[in-house]
Coordinates of N, CA and C in Angstrom, one line a residue:
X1 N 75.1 5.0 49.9 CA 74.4 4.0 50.6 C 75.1 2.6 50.5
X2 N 75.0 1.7 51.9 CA 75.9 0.5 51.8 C 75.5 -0.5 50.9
X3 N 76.4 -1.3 50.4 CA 75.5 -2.5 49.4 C 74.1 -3.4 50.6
X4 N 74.6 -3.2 51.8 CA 73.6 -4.0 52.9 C 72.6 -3.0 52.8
X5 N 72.5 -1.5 52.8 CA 71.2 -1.3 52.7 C 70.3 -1.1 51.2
X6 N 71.2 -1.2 50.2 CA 70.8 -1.1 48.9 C 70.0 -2.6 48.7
X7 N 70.7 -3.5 49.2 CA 70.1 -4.6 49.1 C 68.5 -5.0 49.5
X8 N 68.4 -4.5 51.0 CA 67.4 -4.6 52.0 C 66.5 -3.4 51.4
X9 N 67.0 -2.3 50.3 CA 66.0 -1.7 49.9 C 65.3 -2.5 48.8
X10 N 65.7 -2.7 47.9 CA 65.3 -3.4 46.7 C 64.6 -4.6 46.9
X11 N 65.1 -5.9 48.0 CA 64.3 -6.5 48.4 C 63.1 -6.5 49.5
X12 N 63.1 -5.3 49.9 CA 62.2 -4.7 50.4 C 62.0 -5.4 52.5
X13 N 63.5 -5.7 52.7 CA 63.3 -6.1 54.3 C 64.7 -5.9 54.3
X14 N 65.1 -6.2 55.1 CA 66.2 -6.5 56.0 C 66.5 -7.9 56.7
X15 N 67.8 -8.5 56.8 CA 68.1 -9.8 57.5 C 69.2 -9.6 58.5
X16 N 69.2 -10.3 59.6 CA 70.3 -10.1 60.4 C 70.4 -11.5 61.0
X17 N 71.4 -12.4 60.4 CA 71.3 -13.7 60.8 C 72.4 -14.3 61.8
X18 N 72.5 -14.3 63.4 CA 73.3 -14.0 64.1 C 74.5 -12.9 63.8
X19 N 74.3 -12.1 63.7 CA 75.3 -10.7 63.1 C 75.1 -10.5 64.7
X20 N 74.4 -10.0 65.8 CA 73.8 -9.1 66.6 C 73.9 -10.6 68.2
X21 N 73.2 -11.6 67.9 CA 73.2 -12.5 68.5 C 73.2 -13.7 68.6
X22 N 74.1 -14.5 69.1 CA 74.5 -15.9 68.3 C 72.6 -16.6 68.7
X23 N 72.4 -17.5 67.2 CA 71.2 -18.4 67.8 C 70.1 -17.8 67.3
X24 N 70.2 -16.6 66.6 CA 68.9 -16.1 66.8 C 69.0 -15.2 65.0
X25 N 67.9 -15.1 64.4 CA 68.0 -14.3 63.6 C 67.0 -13.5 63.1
X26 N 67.0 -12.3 62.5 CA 66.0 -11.0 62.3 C 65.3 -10.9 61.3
X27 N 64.2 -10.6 60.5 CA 63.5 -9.8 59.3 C 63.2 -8.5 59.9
X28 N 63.4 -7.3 59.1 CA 62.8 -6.4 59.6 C 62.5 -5.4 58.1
X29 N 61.6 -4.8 58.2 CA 60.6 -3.8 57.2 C 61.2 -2.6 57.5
X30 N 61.2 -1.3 56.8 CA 61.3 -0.2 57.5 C 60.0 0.5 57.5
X31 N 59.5 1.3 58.5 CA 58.1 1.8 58.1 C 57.9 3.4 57.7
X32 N 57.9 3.3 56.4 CA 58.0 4.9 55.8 C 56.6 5.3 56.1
X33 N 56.7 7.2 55.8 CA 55.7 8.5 55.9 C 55.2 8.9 54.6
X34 N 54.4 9.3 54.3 CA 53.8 9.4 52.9 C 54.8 9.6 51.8
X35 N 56.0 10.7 52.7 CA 57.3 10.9 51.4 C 57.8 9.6 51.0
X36 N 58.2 8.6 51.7 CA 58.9 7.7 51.7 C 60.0 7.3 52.3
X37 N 60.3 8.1 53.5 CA 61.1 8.7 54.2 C 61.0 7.5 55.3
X38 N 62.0 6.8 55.8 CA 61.9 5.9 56.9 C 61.9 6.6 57.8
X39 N 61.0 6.3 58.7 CA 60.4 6.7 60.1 C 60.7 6.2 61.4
X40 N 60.7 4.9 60.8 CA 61.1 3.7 62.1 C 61.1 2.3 61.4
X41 N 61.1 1.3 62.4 CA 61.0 -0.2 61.3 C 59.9 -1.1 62.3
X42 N 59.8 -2.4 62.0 CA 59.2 -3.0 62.5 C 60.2 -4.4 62.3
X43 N 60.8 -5.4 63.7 CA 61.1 -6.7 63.3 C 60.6 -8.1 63.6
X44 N 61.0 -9.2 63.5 CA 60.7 -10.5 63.6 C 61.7 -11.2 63.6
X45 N 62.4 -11.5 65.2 CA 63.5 -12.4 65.5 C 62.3 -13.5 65.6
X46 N 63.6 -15.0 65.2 CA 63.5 -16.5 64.9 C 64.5 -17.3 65.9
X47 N 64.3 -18.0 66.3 CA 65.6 -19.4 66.5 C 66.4 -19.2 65.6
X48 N 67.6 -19.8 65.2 CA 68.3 -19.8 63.9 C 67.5 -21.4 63.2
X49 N 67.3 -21.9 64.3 CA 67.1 -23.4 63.5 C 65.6 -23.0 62.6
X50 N 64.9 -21.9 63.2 CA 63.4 -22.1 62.1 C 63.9 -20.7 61.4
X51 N 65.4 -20.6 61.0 CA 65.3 -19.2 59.7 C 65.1 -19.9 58.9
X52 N 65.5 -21.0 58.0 CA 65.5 -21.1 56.9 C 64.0 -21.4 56.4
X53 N 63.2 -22.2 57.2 CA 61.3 -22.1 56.9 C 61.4 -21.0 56.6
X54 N 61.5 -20.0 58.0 CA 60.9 -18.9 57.6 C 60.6 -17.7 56.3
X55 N 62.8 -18.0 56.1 CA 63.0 -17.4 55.1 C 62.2 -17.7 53.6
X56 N 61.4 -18.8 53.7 CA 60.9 -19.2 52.6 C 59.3 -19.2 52.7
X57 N 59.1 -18.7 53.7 CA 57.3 -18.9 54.4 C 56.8 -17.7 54.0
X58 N 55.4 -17.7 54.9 CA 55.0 -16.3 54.9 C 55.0 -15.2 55.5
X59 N 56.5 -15.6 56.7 CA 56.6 -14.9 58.0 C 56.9 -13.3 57.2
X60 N 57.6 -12.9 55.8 CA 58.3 -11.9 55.3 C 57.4 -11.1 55.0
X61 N 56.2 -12.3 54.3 CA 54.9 -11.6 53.6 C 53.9 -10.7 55.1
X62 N 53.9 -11.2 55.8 CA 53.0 -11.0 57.1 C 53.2 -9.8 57.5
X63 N 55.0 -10.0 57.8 CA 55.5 -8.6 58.3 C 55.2 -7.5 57.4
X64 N 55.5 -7.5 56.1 CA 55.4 -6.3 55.0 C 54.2 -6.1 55.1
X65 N 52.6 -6.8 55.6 CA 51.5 -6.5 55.3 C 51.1 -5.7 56.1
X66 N 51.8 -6.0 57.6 CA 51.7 -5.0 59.3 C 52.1 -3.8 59.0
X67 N 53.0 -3.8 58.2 CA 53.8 -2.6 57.7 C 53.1 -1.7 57.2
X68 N 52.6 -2.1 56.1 CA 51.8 -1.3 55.1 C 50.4 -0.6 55.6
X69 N 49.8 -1.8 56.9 CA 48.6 -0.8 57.7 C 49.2 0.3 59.2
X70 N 50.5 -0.3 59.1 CA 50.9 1.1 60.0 C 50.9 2.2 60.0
X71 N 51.3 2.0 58.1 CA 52.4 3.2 57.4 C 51.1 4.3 56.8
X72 N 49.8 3.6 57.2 CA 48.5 4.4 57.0 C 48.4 5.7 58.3
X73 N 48.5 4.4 59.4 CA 48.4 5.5 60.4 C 49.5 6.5 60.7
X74 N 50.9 6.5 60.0 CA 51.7 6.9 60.8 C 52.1 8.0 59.4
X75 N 51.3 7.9 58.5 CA 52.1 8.7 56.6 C 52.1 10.6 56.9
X76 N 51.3 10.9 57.7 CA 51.6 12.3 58.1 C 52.7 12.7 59.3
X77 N 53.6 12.0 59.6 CA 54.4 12.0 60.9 C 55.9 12.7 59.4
X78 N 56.5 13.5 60.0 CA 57.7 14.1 60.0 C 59.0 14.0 61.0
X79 N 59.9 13.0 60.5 CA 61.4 13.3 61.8 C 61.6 14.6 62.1

């Protein structure tokens, strides 16, 4: 596994800060199945000018909470 996703595991999201598009940048969750098995993700592009708030707000907390009532409806799904 890459240090980028070992990282985004352990801190439990993902960041993508103009990597993909200048001006703009990403949080994203991945949304696991009862195994723990990533299924799909969920994200939350920014301006670049409101990452650094965000990075420090509750925009991380919000997303992880959407996550975790997905990952209810979705914990019997199989790739």
């Amino acid at each position: 596994m890459s240090a980028i996703l070992q990282a985004a595991k352990a801190v439990g999201f993902a960041l993508n800060v103009q990597q993909t598009e200048e001006g703009v940048a990403a949080f994203g969750v991945a949304v696991r199945n009862r195994s723990g098995r990533a299924i799909g993700a969920i994200s939350v592009s920014v301006p670049i000018t409101r990452y650094q708030q965000h990075s420090r707000g509750p925009l991380v907390a919000q997303l992880k909470n959407a996550v975790r009532e997905l990952e209810v409806e979705v914990a019997d799904i199989q790739p």
